[in-house]
PDB file of C-alpha atoms in Angstrom:
ATOM      1  CA  UNK A 240     -41.207 -33.646 128.508  1.00 54.00           C
ATOM      2  CA  UNK A 241     -37.591 -32.819 128.329  1.00 65.00           C
ATOM      3  CA  UNK A 242     -35.665 -33.351 131.709  1.00 82.00           C
ATOM      4  CA  UNK A 243     -32.300 -32.321 132.921  1.00 87.00           C
ATOM      5  CA  UNK A 244     -29.759 -34.417 131.171  1.00 91.00           C
ATOM      6  CA  UNK A 245     -26.554 -35.252 132.779  1.00 93.00           C
ATOM      7  CA  UNK A 246     -23.595 -37.046 131.199  1.00 95.00           C
ATOM      8  CA  UNK A 247     -22.061 -39.471 131.425  1.00 94.00           C
ATOM      9  CA  UNK A 248     -24.167 -41.579 133.725  1.00 89.00           C
ATOM     10  CA  UNK A 249     -21.181 -43.415 135.085  1.00 92.00           C
ATOM     11  CA  UNK A 250     -17.437 -42.488 135.192  1.00 95.00           C
ATOM     12  CA  UNK A 251     -14.497 -44.374 136.373  1.00 96.00           C
ATOM     13  CA  UNK A 252     -11.304 -42.407 136.674  1.00 97.00           C
ATOM     14  CA  UNK A 253      -8.022 -43.126 138.377  1.00 97.00           C
ATOM     15  CA  UNK A 254      -6.407 -40.919 141.056  1.00 97.00           C
ATOM     16  CA  UNK A 255      -4.910 -37.597 139.802  1.00 97.00           C
ATOM     17  CA  UNK A 256      -6.910 -37.877 136.519  1.00 97.00           C
ATOM     18  CA  UNK A 257      -9.331 -35.226 135.369  1.00 98.00           C
ATOM     19  CA  UNK A 258     -12.953 -35.533 134.822  1.00 98.00           C
ATOM     20  CA  UNK A 259     -15.644 -33.443 133.039  1.00 98.00           C
ATOM     21  CA  UNK A 260     -19.313 -33.748 133.923  1.00 98.00           C
ATOM     22  CA  UNK A 261     -21.991 -32.204 131.794  1.00 98.00           C
ATOM     23  CA  UNK A 262     -25.441 -30.946 132.564  1.00 97.00           C
ATOM     24  CA  UNK A 263     -28.134 -29.834 129.984  1.00 96.00           C
ATOM     25  CA  UNK A 264     -30.907 -27.912 131.728  1.00 93.00           C
ATOM     26  CA  UNK A 265     -34.558 -28.026 130.743  1.00 88.00           C
ATOM     27  CA  UNK A 266     -35.141 -25.638 127.694  1.00 88.00           C
ATOM     28  CA  UNK A 267     -35.692 -22.141 128.853  1.00 84.00           C
ATOM     29  CA  UNK A 268     -34.127 -22.730 132.291  1.00 86.00           C
ATOM     30  CA  UNK A 269     -31.354 -20.272 132.814  1.00 87.00           C
ATOM     31  CA  UNK A 270     -30.052 -21.350 136.239  1.00 86.00           C
ATOM     32  CA  UNK A 271     -27.948 -24.488 137.007  1.00 90.00           C
ATOM     33  CA  UNK A 272     -26.969 -26.007 140.345  1.00 88.00           C
ATOM     34  CA  UNK A 273     -24.363 -28.633 141.051  1.00 92.00           C
ATOM     35  CA  UNK A 274     -24.549 -30.982 144.056  1.00 89.00           C
ATOM     36  CA  UNK A 275     -22.243 -33.663 145.363  1.00 91.00           C
ATOM     37  CA  UNK A 276     -23.559 -36.676 147.344  1.00 82.00           C
ATOM     38  CA  UNK A 277     -21.111 -38.987 149.009  1.00 81.00           C
ATOM     39  CA  UNK A 278     -21.976 -42.531 149.975  1.00 74.00           C
ATOM     40  CA  UNK A 279     -24.602 -42.427 152.708  1.00 65.00           C
ATOM     41  CA  UNK A 280     -24.562 -38.724 152.846  1.00 70.00           C
ATOM     42  CA  UNK A 281     -27.082 -36.054 151.922  1.00 68.00           C
ATOM     43  CA  UNK A 282     -26.289 -33.774 148.943  1.00 78.00           C
ATOM     44  CA  UNK A 283     -23.796 -30.991 149.280  1.00 83.00           C
ATOM     45  CA  UNK A 284     -24.143 -27.816 147.228  1.00 83.00           C
ATOM     46  CA  UNK A 285     -21.175 -27.027 145.142  1.00 90.00           C
ATOM     47  CA  UNK A 286     -21.941 -24.108 142.877  1.00 90.00           C
ATOM     48  CA  UNK A 287     -24.667 -22.436 140.790  1.00 87.00           C
ATOM     49  CA  UNK A 288     -24.916 -20.210 137.692  1.00 90.00           C
ATOM     50  CA  UNK A 289     -27.409 -17.802 136.345  1.00 87.00           C
ATOM     51  CA  UNK A 290     -27.200 -16.413 132.919  1.00 89.00           C
ATOM     52  CA  UNK A 291     -23.674 -17.844 132.549  1.00 91.00           C
ATOM     53  CA  UNK A 292     -22.378 -16.041 135.621  1.00 91.00           C
ATOM     54  CA  UNK A 293     -21.568 -17.679 138.898  1.00 89.00           C
ATOM     55  CA  UNK A 294     -24.361 -16.880 141.405  1.00 84.00           C
ATOM     56  CA  UNK A 295     -23.500 -18.849 144.587  1.00 82.00           C
ATOM     57  CA  UNK A 296     -20.570 -20.900 145.667  1.00 83.00           C
ATOM     58  CA  UNK A 297     -20.693 -23.799 148.209  1.00 83.00           C
ATOM     59  CA  UNK A 298     -18.253 -26.423 149.272  1.00 84.00           C
ATOM     60  CA  UNK A 299     -16.593 -26.742 145.852  1.00 91.00           C
ATOM     61  CA  UNK A 300     -12.939 -27.761 146.202  1.00 94.00           C
ATOM     62  CA  UNK A 301     -10.293 -25.464 144.526  1.00 95.00           C
ATOM     63  CA  UNK A 302      -9.480 -28.565 142.328  1.00 97.00           C
ATOM     64  CA  UNK A 303     -12.972 -28.235 140.678  1.00 97.00           C
ATOM     65  CA  UNK A 304     -14.164 -25.556 138.445  1.00 96.00           C
ATOM     66  CA  UNK A 305     -17.443 -25.013 136.579  1.00 96.00           C
ATOM     67  CA  UNK A 306     -18.942 -22.853 134.027  1.00 96.00           C
ATOM     68  CA  UNK A 307     -22.194 -22.217 132.059  1.00 96.00           C
ATOM     69  CA  UNK A 308     -22.195 -21.905 128.409  1.00 96.00           C
ATOM     70  CA  UNK A 309     -24.258 -19.714 126.021  1.00 94.00           C
ATOM     71  CA  UNK A 310     -26.671 -22.529 125.451  1.00 93.00           C
ATOM     72  CA  UNK A 311     -27.056 -22.650 129.333  1.00 94.00           C
ATOM     73  CA  UNK A 312     -25.551 -26.164 129.677  1.00 96.00           C
ATOM     74  CA  UNK A 313     -22.970 -26.415 132.374  1.00 97.00           C
ATOM     75  CA  UNK A 314     -19.678 -28.346 132.809  1.00 98.00           C
ATOM     76  CA  UNK A 315     -18.131 -29.358 136.056  1.00 98.00           C
ATOM     77  CA  UNK A 316     -14.353 -29.979 135.584  1.00 97.00           C
ATOM     78  CA  UNK A 317     -12.594 -31.940 138.265  1.00 97.00           C
ATOM     79  CA  UNK A 318      -8.822 -32.193 138.297  1.00 97.00           C
ATOM     80  CA  UNK A 319      -6.250 -34.184 140.409  1.00 97.00           C
ATOM     81  CA  UNK A 320      -8.987 -36.562 141.425  1.00 98.00           C
ATOM     82  CA  UNK A 321      -8.894 -38.098 144.864  1.00 97.00           C
ATOM     83  CA  UNK A 322     -10.510 -41.219 146.136  1.00 96.00           C
ATOM     84  CA  UNK A 323     -12.798 -39.070 148.249  1.00 94.00           C
ATOM     85  CA  UNK A 324     -14.203 -37.474 145.137  1.00 96.00           C
ATOM     86  CA  UNK A 325     -16.149 -40.692 144.434  1.00 94.00           C
ATOM     87  CA  UNK A 326     -19.729 -39.652 144.683  1.00 91.00           C
ATOM     88  CA  UNK A 327     -22.918 -38.974 142.852  1.00 87.00           C
ATOM     89  CA  UNK A 328     -22.968 -35.590 141.189  1.00 92.00           C
ATOM     90  CA  UNK A 329     -26.438 -33.977 140.728  1.00 88.00           C
ATOM     91  CA  UNK A 330     -27.201 -31.128 138.396  1.00 91.00           C
ATOM     92  CA  UNK A 331     -30.602 -29.100 138.794  1.00 86.00           C
ATOM     93  CA  UNK A 332     -32.037 -26.365 136.727  1.00 85.00           C
ATOM     94  CA  UNK A 333     -34.700 -23.831 137.227  1.00 79.00           C
ATOM     95  CA  UNK A 334     -36.046 -20.673 135.573  1.00 77.00           C
ATOM     96  CA  UNK A 335     -35.419 -17.173 137.127  1.00 68.00           C
ATOM     97  CA  UNK A 336     -38.805 -16.107 135.604  1.00 66.00           C
ATOM     98  CA  UNK A 337     -40.691 -19.087 136.781  1.00 59.00           C
ATOM     99  CA  UNK A 338     -39.314 -20.009 140.226  1.00 50.00           C
ATOM    100  CA  UNK A 339     -42.777 -21.286 141.149  1.00 48.00           C
ATOM    101  CA  UNK A 340     -42.312 -24.027 138.839  1.00 52.00           C
ATOM    102  CA  UNK A 341     -39.713 -25.466 141.054  1.00 58.00           C
ATOM    103  CA  UNK A 342     -36.447 -27.125 140.411  1.00 66.00           C
ATOM    104  CA  UNK A 343     -35.709 -30.141 138.272  1.00 75.00           C
ATOM    105  CA  UNK A 344     -32.904 -32.478 138.994  1.00 77.00           C
ATOM    106  CA  UNK A 345     -31.031 -34.740 136.748  1.00 82.00           C
ATOM    107  CA  UNK A 346     -30.399 -38.400 137.353  1.00 77.00           C
ATOM    108  CA  UNK A 347     -26.799 -37.717 138.374  1.00 85.00           C
ATOM    109  CA  UNK A 348     -23.368 -38.818 137.284  1.00 91.00           C
ATOM    110  CA  UNK A 349     -21.835 -41.520 139.469  1.00 89.00           C
ATOM    111  CA  UNK A 350     -18.094 -40.943 139.552  1.00 94.00           C
ATOM    112  CA  UNK A 351     -15.805 -43.675 140.884  1.00 94.00           C
ATOM    113  CA  UNK A 352     -12.184 -42.865 141.481  1.00 96.00           C
ATOM    114  CA  UNK A 353      -9.957 -45.862 141.840  1.00 96.00           C
TER     115      UNK A 353
ATOM    116  CA  UNK B  43     -42.620 -40.426 136.414  1.00 52.00           C
ATOM    117  CA  UNK B  44     -41.559 -38.473 139.590  1.00 67.00           C
ATOM    118  CA  UNK B  45     -40.292 -40.674 142.438  1.00 76.00           C
ATOM    119  CA  UNK B  46     -41.210 -38.059 144.962  1.00 85.00           C
ATOM    120  CA  UNK B  47     -44.384 -35.959 144.543  1.00 89.00           C
ATOM    121  CA  UNK B  48     -44.672 -32.763 146.489  1.00 92.00           C
ATOM    122  CA  UNK B  49     -47.702 -30.660 147.143  1.00 94.00           C
ATOM    123  CA  UNK B  50     -48.810 -28.078 146.648  1.00 95.00           C
ATOM    124  CA  UNK B  51     -46.589 -26.777 143.975  1.00 90.00           C
ATOM    125  CA  UNK B  52     -46.912 -23.245 145.236  1.00 92.00           C
ATOM    126  CA  UNK B  53     -48.303 -21.657 148.236  1.00 95.00           C
ATOM    127  CA  UNK B  54     -49.209 -18.097 149.115  1.00 96.00           C
ATOM    128  CA  UNK B  55     -50.077 -17.385 152.799  1.00 97.00           C
ATOM    129  CA  UNK B  56     -50.735 -14.407 154.972  1.00 97.00           C
ATOM    130  CA  UNK B  57     -48.110 -13.815 157.760  1.00 97.00           C
ATOM    131  CA  UNK B  58     -48.987 -15.575 160.865  1.00 97.00           C
ATOM    132  CA  UNK B  59     -50.790 -18.407 159.179  1.00 97.00           C
ATOM    133  CA  UNK B  60     -49.944 -22.061 159.485  1.00 97.00           C
ATOM    134  CA  UNK B  61     -49.159 -24.148 156.416  1.00 98.00           C
ATOM    135  CA  UNK B  62     -48.302 -27.763 155.475  1.00 98.00           C
ATOM    136  CA  UNK B  63     -46.310 -29.172 152.534  1.00 97.00           C
ATOM    137  CA  UNK B  64     -46.407 -32.852 151.751  1.00 97.00           C
ATOM    138  CA  UNK B  65     -43.889 -35.190 150.147  1.00 95.00           C
ATOM    139  CA  UNK B  66     -45.211 -38.654 148.918  1.00 93.00           C
ATOM    140  CA  UNK B  67     -43.466 -41.763 147.558  1.00 89.00           C
ATOM    141  CA  UNK B  68     -44.948 -44.914 146.122  1.00 82.00           C
ATOM    142  CA  UNK B  69     -41.843 -46.734 147.555  1.00 82.00           C
ATOM    143  CA  UNK B  70     -40.515 -46.975 151.100  1.00 81.00           C
ATOM    144  CA  UNK B  71     -38.377 -43.965 152.070  1.00 80.00           C
ATOM    145  CA  UNK B  72     -34.940 -44.618 153.764  1.00 76.00           C
ATOM    146  CA  UNK B  73     -33.864 -41.152 155.025  1.00 78.00           C
ATOM    147  CA  UNK B  74     -36.180 -38.373 154.183  1.00 86.00           C
ATOM    148  CA  UNK B  75     -34.594 -34.915 153.990  1.00 86.00           C
ATOM    149  CA  UNK B  76     -36.190 -31.516 153.889  1.00 91.00           C
ATOM    150  CA  UNK B  77     -34.337 -28.493 152.411  1.00 88.00           C
ATOM    151  CA  UNK B  78     -35.041 -24.905 151.820  1.00 88.00           C
ATOM    152  CA  UNK B  79     -33.658 -23.038 148.882  1.00 79.00           C
ATOM    153  CA  UNK B  80     -33.712 -19.317 147.984  1.00 71.00           C
ATOM    154  CA  UNK B  81     -33.277 -18.471 144.462  1.00 64.00           C
ATOM    155  CA  UNK B  82     -29.616 -18.849 143.155  1.00 59.00           C
ATOM    156  CA  UNK B  83     -28.484 -20.194 146.468  1.00 64.00           C
ATOM    157  CA  UNK B  84     -27.767 -23.803 147.517  1.00 64.00           C
ATOM    158  CA  UNK B  85     -29.911 -25.959 149.453  1.00 70.00           C
ATOM    159  CA  UNK B  86     -30.143 -25.290 153.142  1.00 78.00           C
ATOM    160  CA  UNK B  87     -30.501 -28.522 155.147  1.00 78.00           C
ATOM    161  CA  UNK B  88     -33.512 -28.359 157.540  1.00 88.00           C
ATOM    162  CA  UNK B  89     -33.831 -31.859 159.035  1.00 86.00           C
ATOM    163  CA  UNK B  90     -33.701 -35.418 158.343  1.00 86.00           C
ATOM    164  CA  UNK B  91     -36.251 -38.200 159.272  1.00 88.00           C
ATOM    165  CA  UNK B  92     -35.456 -41.947 159.264  1.00 83.00           C
ATOM    166  CA  UNK B  93     -37.815 -43.758 161.531  1.00 84.00           C
ATOM    167  CA  UNK B  94     -41.502 -44.344 160.900  1.00 87.00           C
ATOM    168  CA  UNK B  95     -43.523 -42.100 163.053  1.00 90.00           C
ATOM    169  CA  UNK B  96     -40.537 -39.852 163.721  1.00 91.00           C
ATOM    170  CA  UNK B  97     -41.136 -36.105 164.255  1.00 94.00           C
ATOM    171  CA  UNK B  98     -38.508 -33.375 164.452  1.00 93.00           C
ATOM    172  CA  UNK B  99     -38.883 -29.592 165.027  1.00 93.00           C
ATOM    173  CA  UNK B 100     -36.618 -26.663 164.345  1.00 86.00           C
ATOM    174  CA  UNK B 101     -37.819 -23.376 165.559  1.00 87.00           C
ATOM    175  CA  UNK B 102     -41.430 -23.090 163.927  1.00 93.00           C
ATOM    176  CA  UNK B 103     -40.923 -25.826 161.368  1.00 96.00           C
ATOM    177  CA  UNK B 104     -41.933 -29.374 162.190  1.00 97.00           C
ATOM    178  CA  UNK B 105     -41.518 -32.441 159.858  1.00 96.00           C
ATOM    179  CA  UNK B 106     -43.009 -35.873 160.338  1.00 96.00           C
ATOM    180  CA  UNK B 107     -42.433 -39.158 158.640  1.00 93.00           C
ATOM    181  CA  UNK B 108     -45.507 -41.389 158.629  1.00 91.00           C
ATOM    182  CA  UNK B 109     -45.515 -44.894 160.060  1.00 81.00           C
ATOM    183  CA  UNK B 110     -45.348 -46.600 156.725  1.00 85.00           C
ATOM    184  CA  UNK B 111     -42.396 -44.342 155.636  1.00 79.00           C
ATOM    185  CA  UNK B 112     -43.992 -43.310 152.441  1.00 90.00           C
ATOM    186  CA  UNK B 113     -45.048 -39.736 153.266  1.00 93.00           C
ATOM    187  CA  UNK B 114     -43.626 -36.785 155.046  1.00 95.00           C
ATOM    188  CA  UNK B 115     -45.114 -33.471 155.925  1.00 97.00           C
ATOM    189  CA  UNK B 116     -43.555 -30.232 156.780  1.00 97.00           C
ATOM    190  CA  UNK B 117     -45.609 -27.937 158.953  1.00 98.00           C
ATOM    191  CA  UNK B 118     -44.822 -24.227 159.611  1.00 97.00           C
ATOM    192  CA  UNK B 119     -46.511 -22.591 162.502  1.00 97.00           C
ATOM    193  CA  UNK B 120     -47.275 -18.798 162.362  1.00 97.00           C
ATOM    194  CA  UNK B 121     -45.346 -18.119 159.181  1.00 97.00           C
ATOM    195  CA  UNK B 122     -42.965 -15.168 158.732  1.00 96.00           C
ATOM    196  CA  UNK B 123     -41.637 -13.520 155.455  1.00 94.00           C
ATOM    197  CA  UNK B 124     -38.299 -15.088 156.422  1.00 93.00           C
ATOM    198  CA  UNK B 125     -39.884 -18.550 155.671  1.00 95.00           C
ATOM    199  CA  UNK B 126     -40.405 -17.570 152.085  1.00 93.00           C
ATOM    200  CA  UNK B 127     -38.424 -19.813 149.563  1.00 90.00           C
ATOM    201  CA  UNK B 128     -38.640 -23.209 147.883  1.00 87.00           C
ATOM    202  CA  UNK B 129     -38.926 -26.176 150.016  1.00 92.00           C
ATOM    203  CA  UNK B 130     -37.628 -29.468 148.650  1.00 90.00           C
ATOM    204  CA  UNK B 131     -37.857 -32.952 149.887  1.00 92.00           C
ATOM    205  CA  UNK B 132     -35.174 -35.489 149.215  1.00 87.00           C
ATOM    206  CA  UNK B 133     -34.966 -39.245 149.763  1.00 82.00           C
ATOM    207  CA  UNK B 134     -32.973 -42.301 149.427  1.00 69.00           C
ATOM    208  CA  UNK B 135     -35.291 -44.837 147.764  1.00 69.00           C
ATOM    209  CA  UNK B 136     -33.439 -48.164 147.583  1.00 59.00           C
ATOM    210  CA  UNK B 137     -35.232 -50.006 144.859  1.00 50.00           C
ATOM    211  CA  UNK B 138     -32.610 -50.718 142.248  1.00 42.00           C
ATOM    212  CA  UNK B 139     -29.611 -49.149 144.063  1.00 42.00           C
ATOM    213  CA  UNK B 140     -28.564 -46.208 146.152  1.00 45.00           C
ATOM    214  CA  UNK B 141     -29.957 -43.321 144.482  1.00 57.00           C
ATOM    215  CA  UNK B 142     -31.153 -39.980 145.941  1.00 66.00           C
ATOM    216  CA  UNK B 143     -34.304 -38.338 144.632  1.00 76.00           C
ATOM    217  CA  UNK B 144     -35.736 -34.917 144.952  1.00 81.00           C
ATOM    218  CA  UNK B 145     -39.164 -33.692 144.962  1.00 85.00           C
ATOM    219  CA  UNK B 146     -40.306 -30.958 142.542  1.00 80.00           C
ATOM    220  CA  UNK B 147     -40.209 -28.360 145.298  1.00 86.00           C
ATOM    221  CA  UNK B 148     -43.048 -26.080 146.758  1.00 91.00           C
ATOM    222  CA  UNK B 149     -42.617 -22.353 146.338  1.00 90.00           C
ATOM    223  CA  UNK B 150     -43.750 -20.449 149.570  1.00 94.00           C
ATOM    224  CA  UNK B 151     -44.621 -16.839 149.535  1.00 94.00           C
ATOM    225  CA  UNK B 152     -45.576 -15.162 152.846  1.00 96.00           C
ATOM    226  CA  UNK B 153     -47.438 -11.833 152.551  1.00 96.00           C
ATOM    227  CA  UNK B 154     -46.725  -9.380 155.357  1.00 93.00           C
TER     228      UNK B 154
END
């Protein structure tokens, strides 16, 4: 069965550079969530989208932006990267019509800022 | 395969009833987290367990981590409509490296 696909799996960037993370939800899932997990920390919610509209916003820095496209995939854009942005970034997807099927998480993108 | 298995997948209970949700792993859990999520919103952290046999409570919700640190249960006493939502377990499973895994979630509906 298809799962949530995140790309790239690993990314190394220098300070002040820009990074774009991509998330491809499970087919027919219309909602996407982004989480950031720092080393030794539990995941922090960043932002979510439903039907290409932002549905909830968490602790996402102003340097980050995200959007959901017509094919429901989502991209997290991170600019002016800082060392503290080094983390594992998870994406999850779900279906509004089938919330009882739960949420599916991707394997994450590990971002290292040097 | 799923690193963390949650059961049941969905649960419908009458208000006032007790319920239990389980989270099971085939590997040792280092840091087991329970979250609640309402649709479209971010995860709400409930509690974290680290030591085998540890038990924590928050209001009417109690979570335990078994002695072998491979299973956790979340117990809600006298459920209320406000308890409705999706409950997710998450865990740090250190097999090949530091990676955090989530369970598939349990959808809870509480009927007034």
